[in-house]
CSV table of C-alpha atoms in Angstrom, one decimal:
chain,number,residue,atom,x,y,z
A,171,MET,CA,0.0,0.0,0.0
A,172,ARG,CA,1.5,3.3,-1.0
A,173,PRO,CA,1.6,5.9,1.8
A,174,ASP,CA,-0.8,8.8,1.6
A,175,TRP,CA,2.0,11.3,2.0
A,176,LEU,CA,3.3,10.5,-1.5
A,177,LEU,CA,0.0,11.3,-3.2
A,178,LEU,CA,0.3,15.0,-3.5
A,179,SER,CA,-0.1,15.2,-7.3
A,180,GLY,CA,0.1,18.1,-9.7
A,181,ALA,CA,3.2,19.9,-8.5
A,182,LEU,CA,4.9,21.0,-11.7
A,183,ALA,CA,8.4,20.5,-12.9
A,184,CYS,CA,9.7,23.2,-15.3
A,185,LEU,CA,12.8,22.5,-17.4
A,186,LEU,CA,13.9,26.1,-17.8
A,187,ALA,CA,13.0,29.4,-16.2
A,188,GLY,CA,10.4,31.1,-18.4
A,189,CYS,CA,9.4,28.0,-20.2
A,190,SER,CA,5.9,27.8,-21.7
A,191,ARG,CA,2.9,26.3,-19.9
A,192,MET,CA,2.9,23.4,-22.3
A,193,ASP,CA,6.5,22.5,-21.2
A,194,ARG,CA,5.7,21.9,-17.6
A,195,LEU,CA,5.3,18.3,-16.5
A,196,SER,CA,3.3,17.0,-13.6
A,197,ILE,CA,5.3,15.0,-11.1
A,198,VAL,CA,4.5,13.5,-7.7
A,199,ARG,CA,6.3,15.5,-5.0
A,200,PRO,CA,7.1,14.2,-1.5
A,201,THR,CA,4.8,15.6,1.2
A,202,ALA,CA,4.7,14.7,4.8
A,203,GLU,CA,0.9,14.6,4.8
A,204,ARG,CA,-0.5,11.3,6.1
A,205,GLY,CA,-4.1,10.8,7.3
A,206,ASP,CA,-3.0,8.6,10.2
A,207,TYR,CA,0.3,10.4,10.9
A,208,THR,CA,0.2,13.2,13.4
A,209,HIS,CA,3.8,13.8,14.2
A,210,VAL,CA,5.1,14.9,10.8
A,211,GLY,CA,8.5,16.4,10.8
A,212,GLN,CA,9.6,14.9,14.1
A,213,ARG,CA,13.3,14.1,14.3
A,214,TYR,CA,14.0,10.4,14.8
A,215,GLU,CA,17.1,9.2,16.6
A,216,VAL,CA,18.6,6.5,14.3
A,217,SER,CA,21.3,4.2,15.4
A,218,ASP,CA,23.4,1.5,13.7
A,219,LYS,CA,22.3,-0.8,16.5
A,220,ASP,CA,18.7,-0.8,15.1
A,221,GLN,CA,19.4,-3.6,12.7
A,222,LYS,CA,16.0,-5.4,13.1
A,223,THR,CA,13.7,-2.4,12.6
A,224,SER,CA,10.6,-3.3,10.6
A,225,PRO,CA,9.6,-1.8,7.2
A,226,ILE,CA,6.7,0.0,9.0
A,227,ALA,CA,9.2,1.9,11.0
A,228,SER,CA,11.1,2.7,7.8
A,229,ALA,CA,7.9,4.2,6.3
A,230,ASP,CA,7.5,6.4,9.4
A,231,LEU,CA,11.1,7.5,8.9
A,232,VAL,CA,10.4,8.5,5.3
A,233,ALA,CA,7.4,10.5,6.4
A,234,GLY,CA,9.4,12.3,9.0
A,235,ALA,CA,12.2,12.9,6.4
A,236,ALA,CA,9.6,14.4,4.1
A,237,GLY,CA,8.6,16.9,6.8
A,238,LEU,CA,12.2,17.9,7.3
A,239,TYR,CA,12.7,18.3,3.6
A,240,GLN,CA,9.6,20.6,3.3
A,241,ALA,CA,11.0,22.6,6.3
A,242,GLY,CA,14.2,23.2,4.4
A,243,GLN,CA,16.3,20.8,6.5
A,244,VAL,CA,17.6,19.0,3.5
A,245,ASP,CA,20.8,17.4,4.9
A,246,LEU,CA,18.9,16.0,7.9
A,247,ALA,CA,16.1,14.8,5.6
A,248,GLU,CA,18.6,13.0,3.4
A,249,ARG,CA,20.2,11.3,6.3
A,250,GLN,CA,16.9,10.1,7.6
A,251,ALA,CA,15.7,9.0,4.2
A,252,ARG,CA,18.9,7.0,3.7
A,253,GLU,CA,18.4,5.4,7.1
A,254,ALA,CA,14.9,4.4,6.1
A,255,LEU,CA,16.3,2.9,2.9
A,256,ARG,CA,18.9,1.0,4.9
A,257,ARG,CA,16.1,-0.5,7.0
A,258,ASP,CA,13.9,-1.2,4.0
A,259,PRO,CA,15.8,-1.4,0.7
A,260,ALA,CA,12.5,-2.0,-1.1
A,261,SER,CA,11.2,1.5,-0.2
A,262,SER,CA,10.1,3.2,-3.4
A,263,ASP,CA,9.1,6.2,-1.2
A,264,ALA,CA,12.6,6.6,0.2
A,265,HIS,CA,14.0,6.6,-3.3
A,266,THR,CA,11.4,9.1,-4.4
A,267,LEU,CA,12.3,11.5,-1.6
A,268,LEU,CA,16.1,11.1,-2.3
A,269,ALA,CA,15.4,11.8,-5.9
A,270,ALA,CA,13.6,15.1,-5.0
A,271,ILE,CA,16.5,16.0,-2.7
A,272,ALA,CA,19.0,15.3,-5.5
A,273,ASN,CA,17.0,17.4,-7.9
A,274,SER,CA,16.9,20.3,-5.4
A,275,ARG,CA,20.7,20.2,-5.5
A,276,GLY,CA,20.9,20.1,-9.3
A,277,ASP,CA,22.1,16.5,-9.4
A,278,ALA,CA,20.0,15.1,-12.2
A,279,ARG,CA,22.0,11.9,-12.5
A,280,ALA,CA,21.4,10.9,-8.9
A,281,ALA,CA,17.8,11.9,-9.1
A,282,GLY,CA,17.3,9.7,-12.2
A,283,GLU,CA,18.9,6.7,-10.4
A,284,HIS,CA,16.5,7.0,-7.5
A,285,TYR,CA,13.4,7.5,-9.7
A,286,ALA,CA,14.5,4.5,-11.7
A,287,LYS,CA,14.9,2.4,-8.6
A,288,ALA,CA,11.5,3.4,-7.3
A,289,ALA,CA,9.9,2.4,-10.5
A,290,ALA,CA,11.8,-0.9,-10.7
A,291,ILE,CA,10.7,-1.8,-7.1
A,292,ALA,CA,7.0,-1.0,-7.9
A,293,PRO,CA,6.7,-1.3,-11.7
A,294,ALA,CA,2.9,-1.3,-11.6
A,295,ASN,CA,2.6,1.8,-9.4
A,296,GLY,CA,1.6,4.8,-11.5
A,297,ASN,CA,3.1,7.4,-9.2
A,298,TYR,CA,6.6,6.0,-9.6
A,299,THR,CA,6.4,5.2,-13.3
A,300,ASN,CA,5.0,8.7,-14.0
A,301,ASN,CA,7.9,10.3,-12.0
A,302,TYR,CA,10.5,8.3,-13.9
A,303,GLY,CA,8.9,9.2,-17.2
A,304,VAL,CA,9.1,12.9,-16.3
A,305,TRP,CA,12.8,12.5,-15.4
A,306,LEU,CA,13.5,10.8,-18.7
A,307,CYS,CA,11.7,13.5,-20.6
A,308,GLU,CA,13.4,16.3,-18.8
A,309,ASN,CA,16.8,14.8,-19.5
A,310,GLY,CA,16.8,14.3,-23.2
A,311,ARG,CA,15.0,11.0,-23.4
A,312,ALA,CA,11.5,12.1,-24.4
A,313,ALA,CA,10.8,9.2,-26.7
A,314,GLU,CA,11.8,6.7,-24.0
A,315,SER,CA,9.6,8.4,-21.5
A,316,LEU,CA,6.4,7.6,-23.3
A,317,ASP,CA,6.3,4.0,-22.3
A,318,TRP,CA,6.5,4.9,-18.7
A,319,PHE,CA,3.5,7.2,-18.9
A,320,GLU,CA,1.5,4.3,-20.5
A,321,ARG,CA,2.6,2.1,-17.6
A,322,ALA,CA,1.3,4.7,-15.2
A,323,LEU,CA,-2.0,4.7,-17.0
A,324,ALA,CA,-2.2,1.0,-16.8
A,325,ASP,CA,-2.3,1.2,-13.0
A,326,PRO,CA,-6.0,1.1,-12.0
A,327,GLY,CA,-5.2,2.6,-8.7
A,328,TYR,CA,-3.3,5.6,-10.1
A,329,ALA,CA,-5.2,8.6,-8.7
A,330,THR,CA,-4.2,11.2,-11.3
A,331,PRO,CA,-4.2,9.6,-14.8
A,332,VAL,CA,-4.8,13.0,-16.5
A,333,ASP,CA,-1.3,14.0,-15.3
A,334,ALA,CA,0.3,11.1,-17.2
A,335,MET,CA,-1.8,11.8,-20.3
A,336,ALA,CA,-0.8,15.5,-20.3
A,337,ASN,CA,2.8,14.5,-19.7
A,338,ALA,CA,2.7,12.0,-22.5
A,339,GLY,CA,1.5,14.7,-24.8
A,340,THR,CA,4.2,17.2,-23.9
A,341,CYS,CA,6.9,14.5,-24.2
A,342,ALA,CA,5.6,13.2,-27.5
A,343,GLN,CA,5.8,16.7,-28.8
A,344,ARG,CA,9.4,17.0,-27.6
A,345,ALA,CA,10.1,13.6,-29.3
A,346,GLY,CA,8.9,14.9,-32.6
A,347,LEU,CA,5.6,13.0,-32.6
A,348,PRO,CA,3.0,15.8,-32.9
A,349,GLU,CA,0.2,13.4,-33.8
A,350,ARG,CA,0.8,11.3,-30.7
A,351,ALA,CA,1.1,14.5,-28.7
A,352,GLU,CA,-2.3,15.7,-29.9
A,353,ALA,CA,-3.9,12.4,-29.2
A,354,ASN,CA,-2.6,12.4,-25.6
A,355,TRP,CA,-3.6,16.0,-24.9
A,356,ARG,CA,-7.1,15.4,-26.3
A,357,ARG,CA,-7.3,12.3,-24.2
A,358,ALA,CA,-6.4,14.4,-21.1
A,359,ILE,CA,-9.0,17.2,-21.8
A,360,SER,CA,-11.7,14.6,-22.4
A,361,ARG,CA,-11.2,13.6,-18.8
A,362,ASP,CA,-10.4,17.1,-17.5
A,363,PRO,CA,-11.6,19.9,-19.8
A,364,ALA,CA,-9.7,22.4,-17.6
A,365,ASN,CA,-6.3,20.7,-17.9
A,366,ALA,CA,-4.1,23.7,-18.6
A,367,GLN,CA,-1.0,21.8,-19.7
A,368,SER,CA,-3.0,20.0,-22.4
A,369,LEU,CA,-4.9,23.1,-23.5
A,370,ALA,CA,-1.6,25.0,-23.8
A,371,GLY,CA,-0.1,22.2,-25.8
A,372,LEU,CA,-3.1,22.0,-28.2
A,373,ALA,CA,-3.2,25.8,-28.6
A,374,ASN,CA,0.5,26.0,-29.5
A,375,LEU,CA,0.3,22.9,-31.8
A,376,GLN,CA,-2.6,24.3,-33.8
A,377,PHE,CA,-0.9,27.7,-34.0
A,378,GLU,CA,2.3,26.0,-35.4
A,379,ARG,CA,0.1,24.2,-38.0
A,380,GLY,CA,-1.4,27.5,-39.1
A,381,ARG,CA,-4.9,26.5,-37.8
A,382,PHE,CA,-5.5,29.8,-36.2
A,383,LEU,CA,-9.2,29.5,-35.4
A,384,GLU,CA,-8.6,26.2,-33.6
A,385,ALA,CA,-5.7,27.7,-31.8
A,386,ARG,CA,-7.9,30.6,-30.7
A,387,ALA,CA,-10.5,28.2,-29.3
A,388,PHE,CA,-7.9,26.4,-27.2
A,389,VAL,CA,-6.1,29.5,-26.0
A,390,GLU,CA,-9.4,31.0,-24.9
A,391,ARG,CA,-10.1,27.8,-22.9
A,392,TRP,CA,-6.6,28.0,-21.5
A,393,LEU,CA,-7.1,31.7,-20.4
A,394,GLY,CA,-10.5,30.6,-18.9
A,395,VAL,CA,-8.4,28.4,-16.6
A,396,ALA,CA,-5.5,30.8,-16.1
A,397,PRO,CA,-6.6,34.3,-17.0
A,398,ASN,CA,-3.2,35.9,-16.2
A,399,ASP,CA,-0.9,33.4,-17.7
A,400,GLN,CA,1.6,35.4,-19.5
A,401,GLU,CA,2.5,32.7,-22.1
A,402,ALA,CA,-1.2,32.3,-22.9
A,403,LEU,CA,-1.7,36.0,-23.3
A,404,ARG,CA,1.4,36.2,-25.6
A,405,LEU,CA,0.1,33.4,-27.7
A,406,ALA,CA,-3.4,34.8,-27.9
A,407,ALA,CA,-2.0,38.1,-29.2
A,408,ARG,CA,0.0,36.2,-31.9
A,409,ILE,CA,-3.1,34.3,-32.9
A,410,GLU,CA,-5.2,37.4,-33.2
A,411,SER,CA,-2.4,39.1,-35.3
A,412,ALA,CA,-2.3,36.1,-37.6
A,413,LEU,CA,-6.1,36.3,-38.0
A,414,GLY,CA,-5.9,40.0,-38.8
A,415,ASP,CA,-7.6,41.3,-35.7
A,416,LYS,CA,-5.2,43.9,-34.4
A,417,VAL,CA,-7.7,45.3,-31.9
A,418,ALA,CA,-8.0,41.9,-30.2
A,419,ALA,CA,-4.2,41.5,-30.3
A,420,GLU,CA,-3.7,44.8,-28.6
A,421,ARG,CA,-6.2,43.9,-26.0
A,422,TYR,CA,-4.3,40.8,-25.1
A,423,LEU,CA,-1.0,42.7,-25.0
A,424,SER,CA,-2.6,45.3,-22.8
A,425,ARG,CA,-3.6,42.6,-20.4
A,426,LEU,CA,-0.1,41.2,-20.5
A,427,GLN,CA,1.4,44.6,-19.7
A,428,SER,CA,-1.0,45.1,-16.8
A,429,ILE,CA,0.3,42.0,-14.9
A,430,PRO,CA,2.7,43.0,-12.1
A,431,ARG,CA,6.3,42.2,-13.0
A,432,SER,CA,7.2,41.3,-9.4
A,433,GLY,CA,5.2,38.1,-9.3
A,434,PRO,CA,4.8,35.0,-11.5
A,435,PRO,CA,1.8,34.6,-13.8
A,436,ALA,CA,-1.2,33.1,-12.1
A,437,THR,CA,-1.6,29.6,-13.3
A,438,ARG,CA,-4.1,26.9,-12.4
A,439,ALA,CA,-2.9,24.7,-9.5
A,440,GLN,CA,-3.2,21.2,-10.7
């Protein structure tokens, strides 16, 4: 049974600062929330003498480590997660937390190793296979990632299949497979009509194809979800310019300019 604290879905991974909405992938992030766990973030005293600690205790260690990670105590969180892994080498949750820690330090290679191990331990678990797919896509292996999203979708217990569908669309586009990208994005919005990642992908795709009326329809839906998304407003202005409606284009640009520069664009929390 996968712990509740790992099921915070929809936190977004962005490859580069300023990347477009369609480039952001949904990945399961570690969180210390557990419905039956009331002492999240507590520091555990770990000792080499505790050789016979059960996997249940290991799960509690990982939950506590996630709380420490969220509190910014990354070094302590890492030590505690590694102790949890020592106690239970088959803990996909510990590997997932260590992957997040490695990512926070810019160590993509180590993060990938942990995501891969988590997926190898629980190959039928959609959370872990989606996460590894995201890592592959973000690290130049977009085509290879697609199979992992399909594995996530094959898990009947996977709580957020729309995330994997949207991710599959984004990564298929990166892999040079626009038809497959479109199919996955449409699949996602058939389940969640307000999925911003897929609406963004479809709006950009139709614009690139010169299908400006279809692009307009998708960008309007995107803006309905995230009215202040700067990337959406820029694309909307380009679409209206391509359609010859300069007044509408200027209106979108005016909205874009009115957004305070000090904060990020408002986007839909997935």
